[in-house]
Amino acid sequence: MIRFDHMTKRYEGGRDALRNISFEVPKGELVFLTGPSGAGKSTLLKLLACIERPTRGQVFVNDRNIGRLPNRQIPRYRQQVGLVFQDNKLLQDRSAFDNVALPLIIAGMHQREVGRRVRAALDQVGLLKKEKSPPRTLSLGEQQRVGIARAVVSRPGLLVADEPTGNLDPELSLDIMRLFKRFNDIGVTMVIATHDLNLLNQLGGKRLVLKDGEIDEHTLPEFKR
Amino acid sequence: MIYKLRHYFGLHRQNAIDAFDDIIQKPLASMLTIAVIGIALALPAALNLLVQNGRSVADSFDGIRDFSVYLKPSASLADADKLAESLRLRSSIETVKIISADEALKDFQEGSGFSEALSALGTNPLPHTLVVRPTEAADAGKLTTLADELSAKTNVDQVRIDTDWVKRLNAILDLLRRSVTIAGVLLIAAVIIIVGNTIRLDIQSRRDEIEVLKLLGASDGFVRRPFLYVGVWYGLVGGLFGIVLLVISALILAEPIERLTGLYQASFALQGLNFTSIGAILLGGFLSGWVGAWSAVSRHIASIQPS
Ligand SMILES: Nc1ncnc2c1ncn2[C@@H]1O[C@H](COP(=O)(O)OP(=O)(O)OP(=O)(O)O)[C@@H](O)[C@H]1O
Ligand SMILES: [Mg+2]
């Protein structure tokens, strides 16, 4: 599903954020990306979302070289990847329903189908009753669940989350992680960056540890190509 | 296929409705923009109204091609008669009317209120005059030659072509008509710039939203569409406001134009306020709104990228 091939990312005017990274994630896997601050976790996820491009080497998703994707094709690619953010990035002037509907409207889905899918997604995160609420009237945990509903509503094969529980207390965090696990159980490949090691011990999944722009050798065997 | 088309138009209709809501959400800023657009569109149209009505004023005087031949004070009434007779024989002249010095004095005393002063003068300072009306066929060139020939005659003091001022009016109208074109082009450019700037500010204030949309896979085209609709709405609503301004100007112009022409028809002053000019204002608003919005979105949306 995901393959990094001798990939190096250097930001303009900085040192290497990621250095000579090679690993592979099979379809349906749940991967937790950990490591100290500044290790390059967010950078790796941005490469997967086509927000950044590799400086050297290649990144493949579903055998597509997304590092070389023409600008024109990026929107279509992003429609196939679910993104979850630490600050949820919901649009505050729209209801929960309208936020979740966005990816479907962007993809040009028919109105009737949109309503059905959005309600199904809100139901899966337990927020069907709050569909009319604007995000700011929801708790942080609820907002994050709306964000997750938005990420899965178009049924992407890959879901990428950058510290999705970073703003939540431990109990809520566990809730959210269990939610991710449920989507993983139905076959969605997931890469989740997190600091929260306690949480990881309670969940399954594989762990990829980054240190200073490189993959920790001890974790690498699991992602051997 | 039809279902697909309906879906496509449904999306556009939704965009158009959302864009209109957007404008209504911030009434003060929107009203200022719309007012400026309306004024900019109404100005050239109002000028055009003035020119068109001025033309009909000029046209209504076009039949008057008379010129007055003032004889020298030394010429007698018999001289005037003789000259008149010789002129009447010419094919280019329709009628010749003699206004004797006495008649002229009487007219003048009745019309001017200077009767006291003129009586005190004792003698009549006015000469005999011939009012010459050329035939319809006589063109401007022929009239000028005729006038020159007449002023060369011994008994003639001065020839005044009464159509001089009509010509001057026509020249002024021509000048105004060109000004309308120039003003029109400049003001349309102004509308494009105003809409472009409004949309640019709109884009900047919604930068975060645009970034989120792009993260969710929105193309530049998808992000652009609502802004284009906002621009078109500004243009159209501004155009409607412009039409209101134009109707008001027409009503203000109506009365003096009626007096000028002596024709008492309310519709007369509203010449130039027809479907063509109303359509032109709306079309101008639509196009300049669209072009203005396009200039803003094409420069500012592609550069907004999530990071
Ligand atoms: N846009 C940027 N321009 C220049 N340097 C950057 C940029 N973004 C990140 N970096 C640098 O790249 C390195 C990796 O950053 P990254 O954000 O990927 O770390 P991280 O593992 O997500 O850290 P954290 O846990 O704090 O979120 C850091 O040294 C950071 O300073
Ligand atoms: Mg980070």
Coordinates of C-alpha atoms and ligand atoms in Angstrom, one line a residue:
Chain A
M1 CA 0.0 0.0 0.0
I2 CA 2.7 2.5 1.1
R3 CA 6.3 2.3 0.0
F4 CA 9.1 4.8 0.8
D5 CA 12.2 4.2 -1.3
H6 CA 15.4 5.9 -0.3
M7 CA 13.5 9.0 0.3
T8 CA 15.1 12.2 1.7
K9 CA 13.2 15.3 2.5
R10 CA 15.0 18.6 3.0
Y11 CA 13.1 21.8 3.7
E12 CA 14.3 24.9 2.0
G13 CA 17.2 26.4 3.9
G14 CA 17.1 23.6 6.6
R15 CA 18.8 20.3 7.2
D16 CA 17.3 17.0 6.3
A17 CA 13.9 16.4 8.1
L18 CA 13.9 12.8 6.8
R19 CA 17.0 11.1 5.6
N20 CA 17.2 8.1 3.3
I21 CA 14.0 6.5 4.4
S22 CA 12.9 3.1 3.1
F23 CA 10.0 1.0 4.4
E24 CA 6.8 -0.6 3.3
V25 CA 3.3 -0.8 4.8
P26 CA 1.0 -3.6 3.5
K27 CA -2.7 -3.0 2.9
G28 CA -5.0 -3.0 5.9
E29 CA -2.1 -2.3 8.4
L30 CA -2.4 0.0 11.4
V31 CA 0.9 1.8 11.9
F32 CA 1.7 4.2 14.9
L33 CA 4.4 6.6 14.1
T34 CA 6.2 7.8 17.2
G35 CA 9.4 9.5 18.1
P36 CA 10.6 12.7 19.8
S37 CA 9.5 16.2 18.8
G38 CA 11.3 17.2 15.6
A39 CA 11.9 13.6 14.5
G40 CA 10.0 14.1 11.2
K41 CA 6.7 12.5 11.9
S42 CA 4.5 15.3 10.5
T43 CA 6.9 15.6 7.6
L44 CA 6.3 11.9 6.7
L45 CA 2.6 12.3 6.9
K46 CA 2.7 15.4 4.7
L47 CA 4.5 13.4 2.1
L48 CA 1.7 10.9 2.2
A49 CA -0.9 13.6 1.8
C50 CA 1.1 15.2 -1.1
I51 CA 1.5 18.4 0.8
E52 CA 5.2 18.1 0.6
R53 CA 7.3 16.5 -2.2
P54 CA 10.4 14.3 -1.7
T55 CA 13.8 16.0 -2.3
R56 CA 15.3 12.6 -3.3
G57 CA 13.9 9.1 -3.7
Q58 CA 10.3 8.0 -4.1
V59 CA 7.0 7.6 -2.3
F60 CA 4.5 5.1 -3.6
V61 CA 0.9 4.8 -2.6
N62 CA -1.0 2.0 -4.3
D63 CA 1.9 1.7 -6.7
R64 CA 1.6 5.3 -7.7
N65 CA 4.6 7.5 -7.4
I66 CA 2.9 10.3 -5.6
G67 CA 6.1 12.3 -5.2
R68 CA 6.0 12.9 -9.0
L69 CA 2.2 13.5 -9.2
P70 CA 1.4 16.4 -11.5
N71 CA -0.2 19.3 -9.6
R72 CA -3.4 18.8 -11.6
Q73 CA -3.8 15.2 -10.3
I74 CA -3.2 16.1 -6.6
P75 CA -6.9 16.9 -5.8
R76 CA -8.1 13.6 -7.1
Y77 CA -5.4 11.8 -5.2
R78 CA -6.3 13.6 -2.0
Q79 CA -9.9 12.5 -2.4
Q80 CA -8.7 9.0 -1.9
V81 CA -6.9 9.7 1.4
G82 CA -8.6 10.5 4.7
L83 CA -6.8 13.1 6.8
V84 CA -7.3 13.8 10.5
F85 CA -5.5 16.7 12.2
Q86 CA -4.6 17.6 15.8
D87 CA -6.7 20.8 15.6
N88 CA -9.4 19.0 13.6
K89 CA -9.6 21.8 10.9
L90 CA -13.4 21.9 10.9
L91 CA -15.1 24.8 9.2
Q92 CA -16.6 26.7 12.1
D93 CA -19.4 28.4 10.1
R94 CA -21.0 25.1 9.0
S95 CA -22.8 22.4 10.8
A96 CA -21.3 19.0 11.7
F97 CA -23.4 17.6 8.8
D98 CA -22.0 20.1 6.3
N99 CA -18.5 19.5 7.4
V100 CA -18.7 15.8 7.0
A101 CA -20.4 16.3 3.6
L102 CA -17.6 18.3 2.2
P103 CA -15.4 15.5 0.8
L104 CA -18.4 14.0 -1.0
I105 CA -19.5 17.3 -2.4
I106 CA -15.9 18.0 -3.6
A107 CA -15.9 14.5 -5.2
G108 CA -19.2 15.5 -7.0
M109 CA -21.5 13.0 -5.4
H110 CA -25.2 13.2 -5.9
Q111 CA -27.2 15.1 -3.2
R112 CA -29.3 12.1 -2.1
E113 CA -26.3 9.8 -1.8
V114 CA -24.5 12.5 0.2
G115 CA -27.2 12.7 2.9
R116 CA -27.2 8.9 3.3
R117 CA -23.4 8.6 3.5
V118 CA -23.0 11.5 5.9
R119 CA -25.6 10.2 8.3
A120 CA -23.9 6.8 8.2
A121 CA -20.5 8.3 9.0
L122 CA -21.9 10.4 11.8
D123 CA -23.7 7.4 13.2
Q124 CA -20.4 5.4 13.2
V125 CA -18.7 8.1 15.4
G126 CA -21.9 8.3 17.6
L127 CA -22.8 11.9 16.7
L128 CA -25.9 11.4 14.6
K129 CA -27.9 13.5 17.0
K130 CA -25.5 16.5 16.7
E131 CA -25.6 16.7 12.9
K132 CA -27.0 20.3 13.0
S133 CA -24.5 21.6 15.6
P134 CA -21.7 23.9 14.5
P135 CA -18.3 22.6 15.7
R136 CA -17.7 25.2 18.4
T137 CA -20.8 24.1 20.3
L138 CA -19.3 20.6 20.5
S139 CA -16.8 19.3 23.0
L140 CA -13.2 18.7 21.9
G141 CA -13.7 15.0 21.7
E142 CA -16.9 15.4 19.7
Q143 CA -15.2 17.8 17.3
Q144 CA -12.4 15.3 16.8
R145 CA -15.0 12.6 16.1
V146 CA -16.6 14.9 13.5
G147 CA -13.2 15.2 12.0
I148 CA -12.8 11.5 11.8
A149 CA -16.3 11.1 10.3
R150 CA -15.2 13.6 7.6
A151 CA -12.0 11.6 7.0
V152 CA -13.8 8.3 6.5
V153 CA -17.0 9.4 4.8
S154 CA -15.7 8.9 1.3
R155 CA -14.4 5.4 2.4
P156 CA -10.7 6.0 1.6
G157 CA -8.3 3.1 1.5
L158 CA -5.7 5.1 3.5
L159 CA -6.2 7.2 6.6
V160 CA -3.5 9.5 7.9
A161 CA -3.8 11.2 11.3
D162 CA -1.3 13.6 12.9
E163 CA -1.5 13.5 16.7
P164 CA -5.3 13.1 16.6
T165 CA -5.5 12.9 20.4
G166 CA -2.9 15.6 21.1
N167 CA -5.6 18.0 22.5
L168 CA -7.6 15.4 24.4
D169 CA -7.4 13.9 28.0
P170 CA -6.3 10.2 28.3
E171 CA -9.8 8.8 28.6
L172 CA -11.1 10.6 25.5
S173 CA -7.9 9.7 23.7
L174 CA -8.5 6.0 24.2
D175 CA -12.0 6.5 22.9
I176 CA -10.7 8.1 19.7
M177 CA -8.0 5.5 19.2
R178 CA -10.6 2.7 19.6
L179 CA -12.6 4.4 16.9
F180 CA -9.7 4.4 14.6
K181 CA -9.2 0.7 15.4
R182 CA -12.8 0.0 14.4
F183 CA -12.2 1.5 11.0
N184 CA -8.9 -0.4 10.7
D185 CA -10.8 -3.6 11.4
I186 CA -12.9 -3.0 8.3
G187 CA -9.8 -2.8 6.2
V188 CA -8.7 0.8 6.2
T189 CA -4.9 1.2 6.1
M190 CA -3.8 3.7 8.8
V191 CA -0.8 5.7 9.7
I192 CA -1.2 7.6 13.0
A193 CA 1.5 9.8 14.5
T194 CA 1.3 10.1 18.3
H195 CA 3.4 10.9 21.4
D196 CA 1.2 8.9 23.6
L197 CA 3.0 5.6 24.3
N198 CA 0.7 4.5 27.1
L199 CA -2.1 4.5 24.6
L200 CA -0.2 2.3 22.2
N201 CA 0.3 -0.4 24.7
Q202 CA -3.4 -0.8 25.0
L203 CA -3.9 -1.1 21.3
G204 CA -2.5 -3.4 18.7
G205 CA -0.8 -2.2 15.6
K206 CA 2.8 -1.8 14.5
R207 CA 5.1 0.9 15.7
L208 CA 7.4 2.9 13.5
V209 CA 9.9 5.0 15.5
L210 CA 11.5 8.0 14.0
K211 CA 14.6 9.6 15.5
D212 CA 16.2 12.6 14.0
G213 CA 14.9 12.0 10.5
E214 CA 15.7 8.3 10.4
I215 CA 13.9 5.1 11.3
D216 CA 14.9 3.5 14.5
E217 CA 16.7 0.2 13.5
H218 CA 14.8 -1.8 16.1
T219 CA 11.5 -1.1 14.6
L220 CA 12.6 -1.5 11.0
P221 CA 12.5 -5.3 10.6
E222 CA 8.7 -5.2 10.8
F223 CA 8.6 -2.9 7.8
K224 CA 11.3 -4.7 5.8
R225 CA 10.9 -4.7 2.1
Chain B
M1 CA -27.0 11.6 -19.1
I2 CA -29.9 13.9 -18.3
Y3 CA -29.5 12.9 -14.7
K4 CA -25.9 13.9 -14.8
L5 CA -26.6 17.2 -16.4
R6 CA -29.3 17.9 -13.8
H7 CA -26.8 17.1 -11.1
Y8 CA -24.3 19.4 -12.6
F9 CA -26.7 22.3 -12.8
G10 CA -27.9 21.5 -9.3
L11 CA -24.4 22.0 -8.1
H12 CA -24.1 25.4 -9.9
R13 CA -27.5 26.5 -8.6
Q14 CA -26.3 25.7 -5.1
N15 CA -23.1 27.7 -5.7
A16 CA -25.1 30.6 -7.0
I17 CA -27.5 30.5 -3.9
D18 CA -24.6 30.2 -1.5
A19 CA -22.8 33.1 -3.2
F20 CA -25.9 35.3 -2.9
D21 CA -26.2 34.3 0.8
D22 CA -22.5 35.3 1.2
I23 CA -23.2 38.8 0.0
I24 CA -26.3 39.2 2.2
Q25 CA -24.3 38.0 5.3
K26 CA -22.2 41.2 5.3
P27 CA -24.8 43.8 4.1
L28 CA -22.8 47.0 4.8
A29 CA -19.6 46.1 2.9
S30 CA -21.6 44.5 0.1
M31 CA -23.9 47.5 -0.2
L32 CA -20.9 49.9 -0.6
T33 CA -19.5 47.7 -3.3
I34 CA -22.8 47.4 -5.1
A35 CA -23.4 51.2 -4.8
V36 CA -20.0 52.0 -6.4
I37 CA -20.7 49.5 -9.2
G38 CA -24.1 50.9 -9.8
I39 CA -22.8 54.5 -10.0
A40 CA -20.0 53.4 -12.3
L41 CA -22.4 51.7 -14.6
A42 CA -25.1 54.4 -14.5
L43 CA -22.8 57.2 -15.3
P44 CA -22.0 56.4 -18.9
A45 CA -25.6 55.3 -19.4
A46 CA -26.8 58.7 -18.1
L47 CA -24.4 60.5 -20.3
N48 CA -25.7 58.5 -23.2
L49 CA -29.2 59.5 -22.3
L50 CA -28.2 63.1 -22.4
V51 CA -26.6 62.8 -25.8
Q52 CA -29.5 60.9 -27.3
N53 CA -32.0 63.4 -26.1
G54 CA -29.7 66.3 -27.2
R55 CA -29.7 64.7 -30.6
S56 CA -33.4 64.8 -30.9
V57 CA -33.4 68.4 -29.8
A58 CA -30.9 69.1 -32.6
D59 CA -33.0 67.1 -35.0
S60 CA -36.1 69.0 -34.2
F61 CA -34.4 72.2 -35.3
D62 CA -32.9 70.7 -38.4
G63 CA -35.7 72.0 -40.6
I64 CA -34.7 75.5 -39.8
R65 CA -32.1 76.5 -42.4
D66 CA -33.2 80.2 -42.7
F67 CA -30.6 82.9 -42.8
S68 CA -31.1 86.6 -42.1
V69 CA -29.7 89.2 -44.6
Y70 CA -29.3 92.6 -42.8
L71 CA -29.2 95.4 -45.3
K72 CA -27.0 98.5 -44.8
P73 CA -28.9 101.5 -43.1
S74 CA -28.5 103.4 -46.3
A75 CA -30.5 100.8 -48.3
S76 CA -34.2 101.7 -48.9
L77 CA -37.2 99.5 -48.7
A78 CA -37.3 99.5 -52.5
D79 CA -33.7 98.2 -52.6
A80 CA -34.9 95.5 -50.2
D81 CA -37.8 94.6 -52.5
K82 CA -35.6 94.5 -55.6
L83 CA -33.1 92.2 -53.9
A84 CA -35.9 89.9 -52.6
E85 CA -37.4 89.7 -56.1
S86 CA -34.1 88.6 -57.6
L87 CA -33.5 86.0 -54.9
R88 CA -37.0 84.5 -55.3
L89 CA -36.1 83.7 -58.9
R90 CA -33.3 81.3 -57.8
S91 CA -34.1 77.6 -57.7
S92 CA -32.3 77.0 -54.4
I93 CA -34.5 79.5 -52.6
E94 CA -37.9 78.7 -51.4
T95 CA -39.2 81.9 -49.8
V96 CA -37.9 85.4 -49.0
K97 CA -39.6 87.5 -46.4
I98 CA -39.0 91.2 -45.9
I99 CA -39.0 92.6 -42.4
S100 CA -38.9 96.4 -42.8
A101 CA -37.0 98.5 -40.3
D102 CA -40.4 99.8 -38.9
E103 CA -41.7 96.3 -38.4
A104 CA -38.5 95.2 -36.8
L105 CA -38.6 98.2 -34.4
K106 CA -42.2 97.4 -33.4
D107 CA -41.4 93.8 -32.8
F108 CA -38.4 94.8 -30.8
Q109 CA -40.3 97.3 -28.6
E110 CA -42.9 94.8 -27.8
G111 CA -40.5 92.0 -27.1
S112 CA -37.8 93.7 -25.1
G113 CA -39.0 96.3 -22.7
F114 CA -36.5 98.8 -24.1
S115 CA -39.3 100.8 -25.7
E116 CA -38.7 103.9 -23.6
A117 CA -35.0 104.0 -24.5
L118 CA -35.7 103.4 -28.2
S119 CA -38.3 106.2 -28.3
A120 CA -35.8 108.6 -26.7
L121 CA -33.4 107.8 -29.5
G122 CA -35.7 109.5 -32.0
T123 CA -34.5 107.6 -35.1
N124 CA -34.8 103.9 -35.9
P125 CA -31.4 102.2 -35.5
L126 CA -32.6 99.0 -37.1
P127 CA -32.0 98.1 -40.8
H128 CA -34.4 96.3 -43.3
T129 CA -33.9 92.6 -43.1
L130 CA -34.6 89.7 -45.5
V131 CA -35.3 86.3 -44.1
V132 CA -34.2 83.7 -46.7
R133 CA -35.4 80.1 -46.6
P134 CA -33.5 77.8 -48.9
T135 CA -35.1 74.7 -50.4
E136 CA -34.8 71.3 -48.7
A137 CA -32.4 70.2 -51.4
A138 CA -29.8 72.9 -50.6
D139 CA -27.0 71.4 -48.7
A140 CA -24.6 73.1 -46.3
G141 CA -22.0 73.8 -49.0
K142 CA -24.5 75.5 -51.2
L143 CA -25.8 77.6 -48.3
T144 CA -22.4 78.8 -47.5
T145 CA -21.7 79.9 -51.1
L146 CA -25.0 81.6 -51.2
A147 CA -24.3 83.4 -48.0
D148 CA -20.9 84.5 -49.2
E149 CA -22.4 85.8 -52.5
L150 CA -25.0 87.8 -50.7
S151 CA -22.7 89.4 -48.2
A152 CA -20.6 90.7 -51.2
K153 CA -23.6 92.7 -52.6
T154 CA -23.4 96.5 -52.1
N155 CA -26.6 96.9 -50.1
V156 CA -25.9 94.0 -47.8
D157 CA -24.3 94.7 -44.4
Q158 CA -24.2 91.2 -42.9
V159 CA -25.5 87.6 -43.4
R160 CA -26.2 85.5 -40.4
I161 CA -27.0 81.8 -40.9
D162 CA -29.4 80.8 -38.2
T163 CA -28.3 77.2 -38.4
D164 CA -24.9 78.1 -36.9
W165 CA -25.9 77.2 -33.4
V166 CA -27.5 73.9 -34.5
K167 CA -24.2 73.0 -36.0
R168 CA -22.4 73.9 -32.8
L169 CA -24.9 71.9 -30.8
N170 CA -24.2 68.9 -33.1
A171 CA -20.5 69.4 -32.5
I172 CA -20.9 69.4 -28.8
L173 CA -23.1 66.3 -29.0
D174 CA -20.4 64.6 -31.0
L175 CA -17.9 65.5 -28.4
L176 CA -20.2 64.2 -25.7
R177 CA -20.8 61.0 -27.5
R178 CA -17.1 60.3 -27.7
S179 CA -16.8 61.2 -24.0
V180 CA -19.5 58.6 -23.3
T181 CA -17.4 55.9 -25.0
I182 CA -14.3 57.0 -23.1
A183 CA -16.2 57.2 -19.8
G184 CA -17.8 53.9 -20.5
V185 CA -14.5 52.1 -21.0
L186 CA -12.9 53.7 -18.0
L187 CA -15.8 53.0 -15.7
I188 CA -16.1 49.4 -16.8
A189 CA -12.4 49.0 -16.0
A190 CA -13.2 50.6 -12.6
V191 CA -15.9 48.0 -12.0
I192 CA -13.6 45.2 -12.9
I193 CA -11.0 46.5 -10.5
I194 CA -13.5 47.1 -7.7
V195 CA -15.0 43.6 -8.0
G196 CA -11.5 42.1 -8.3
N197 CA -10.4 43.8 -5.2
T198 CA -13.5 42.8 -3.2
I199 CA -13.1 39.2 -4.2
R200 CA -9.3 39.3 -3.4
L201 CA -10.1 40.5 0.1
D202 CA -12.8 37.8 0.3
I203 CA -10.3 35.1 -0.7
Q204 CA -7.7 36.4 1.8
S205 CA -10.2 36.3 4.6
R206 CA -11.2 32.7 3.8
R207 CA -7.6 31.5 3.3
D208 CA -7.9 28.8 6.1
E209 CA -11.2 27.5 4.6
I210 CA -9.6 27.3 1.2
E211 CA -6.6 25.3 2.6
V212 CA -9.0 22.9 4.3
L213 CA -10.9 22.4 1.0
K214 CA -7.7 21.7 -0.8
L215 CA -6.7 19.2 1.9
L216 CA -10.0 17.4 1.3
G217 CA -9.2 17.2 -2.4
A218 CA -10.8 20.3 -3.9
S219 CA -9.4 21.4 -7.2
D220 CA -8.7 25.1 -8.0
G221 CA -11.8 25.0 -10.2
F222 CA -14.0 23.9 -7.3
V223 CA -12.6 26.6 -5.0
R224 CA -12.9 29.3 -7.6
R225 CA -16.6 28.7 -8.5
P226 CA -18.3 30.3 -5.5
F227 CA -16.1 33.4 -5.8
L228 CA -17.0 33.7 -9.5
Y229 CA -20.6 33.6 -8.6
V230 CA -20.1 36.3 -5.9
G231 CA -18.5 38.5 -8.6
V232 CA -21.3 37.9 -11.0
W233 CA -23.9 38.8 -8.3
Y234 CA -22.1 42.0 -7.4
G235 CA -22.1 42.9 -11.1
L236 CA -25.8 42.1 -11.6
V237 CA -27.1 43.7 -8.4
G238 CA -24.8 46.7 -9.0
G239 CA -26.3 46.9 -12.5
L240 CA -29.9 46.9 -11.1
F241 CA -28.9 49.7 -8.8
G242 CA -27.4 51.5 -11.8
I243 CA -30.8 51.2 -13.7
V244 CA -32.6 52.7 -10.7
L245 CA -30.1 55.7 -10.8
L246 CA -30.6 56.0 -14.6
V247 CA -34.4 56.1 -14.3
I248 CA -34.0 58.9 -11.7
S249 CA -31.7 60.8 -14.0
A250 CA -34.2 60.4 -16.9
L251 CA -37.0 61.8 -14.7
I252 CA -34.8 64.8 -13.8
L253 CA -33.9 65.4 -17.5
A254 CA -37.4 65.0 -18.7
E255 CA -38.8 68.4 -17.9
P256 CA -36.0 70.6 -19.3
I257 CA -35.9 68.5 -22.5
E258 CA -39.6 69.0 -22.9
R259 CA -39.2 72.7 -22.6
L260 CA -36.3 72.7 -25.0
T261 CA -38.2 70.8 -27.7
G262 CA -41.6 72.1 -27.0
L263 CA -42.9 68.6 -27.4
Y264 CA -45.0 67.5 -24.5
Q265 CA -44.4 63.8 -24.5
A266 CA -43.2 62.1 -21.4
S267 CA -41.7 59.3 -23.4
F268 CA -39.5 61.7 -25.3
A269 CA -37.1 62.3 -22.5
L270 CA -36.9 58.6 -21.8
Q271 CA -35.3 58.0 -25.2
G272 CA -32.2 56.0 -24.5
L273 CA -33.9 54.4 -21.5
N274 CA -35.0 51.4 -23.6
F275 CA -34.5 47.7 -23.3
T276 CA -31.2 48.0 -25.1
S277 CA -29.6 50.3 -22.5
I278 CA -31.1 48.4 -19.6
G279 CA -29.8 45.2 -21.2
A280 CA -26.4 46.8 -21.7
I281 CA -26.1 47.9 -18.1
L282 CA -27.0 44.4 -16.9
L283 CA -24.7 42.7 -19.4
G284 CA -22.0 45.2 -18.5
G285 CA -22.5 44.4 -14.8
F286 CA -22.5 40.7 -15.4
L287 CA -19.4 40.7 -17.6
S288 CA -17.3 43.1 -15.5
G289 CA -18.3 41.2 -12.3
W290 CA -17.2 38.0 -13.9
V291 CA -14.0 39.3 -15.3
G292 CA -13.1 41.1 -12.1
A293 CA -13.8 37.9 -10.1
W294 CA -11.8 35.9 -12.6
S295 CA -8.8 38.2 -12.4
A296 CA -8.8 37.8 -8.6
V297 CA -9.3 34.0 -8.4
S298 CA -6.8 33.3 -11.2
R299 CA -4.1 35.2 -9.3
H300 CA -4.8 34.3 -5.7
I301 CA -6.4 30.8 -5.4
A302 CA -3.7 28.6 -7.0
S303 CA -1.1 30.1 -4.6
I304 CA -3.0 29.1 -1.5
Q305 CA -1.7 25.7 -0.6
P306 CA -2.0 23.7 2.6
S307 CA 1.3 23.4 4.6
Ligands
LIG1 N1 8.0 24.1 6.7 C1 9.2 23.8 7.3 N2 10.3 24.5 6.9 C2 11.6 24.2 7.4 N3 11.8 23.3 8.3 C3 10.7 22.5 8.7 C4 9.4 22.7 8.2 N4 8.6 21.9 8.8 C5 9.3 21.1 9.6 N5 10.6 21.5 9.6 C6 11.7 20.9 10.3 O1 11.8 19.5 10.0 C7 12.0 18.7 11.2 C8 10.9 17.7 11.4 O2 9.7 18.4 11.7 P1 8.3 17.6 11.9 O3 7.3 18.6 12.0 O4 8.2 16.6 10.8 O5 8.6 16.9 13.3 P2 7.6 16.1 14.2 O6 8.2 14.8 14.4 O7 6.2 16.2 13.6 O8 7.6 16.9 15.5 P3 6.5 17.2 16.6 O9 6.4 15.9 17.4 O10 7.0 18.3 17.4 O11 5.2 17.5 15.8 C9 12.2 19.7 12.3 O12 13.5 20.0 12.5 C10 11.5 21.0 11.8 O13 12.1 22.1 12.4
MG2 MG 4.4 17.0 14.2

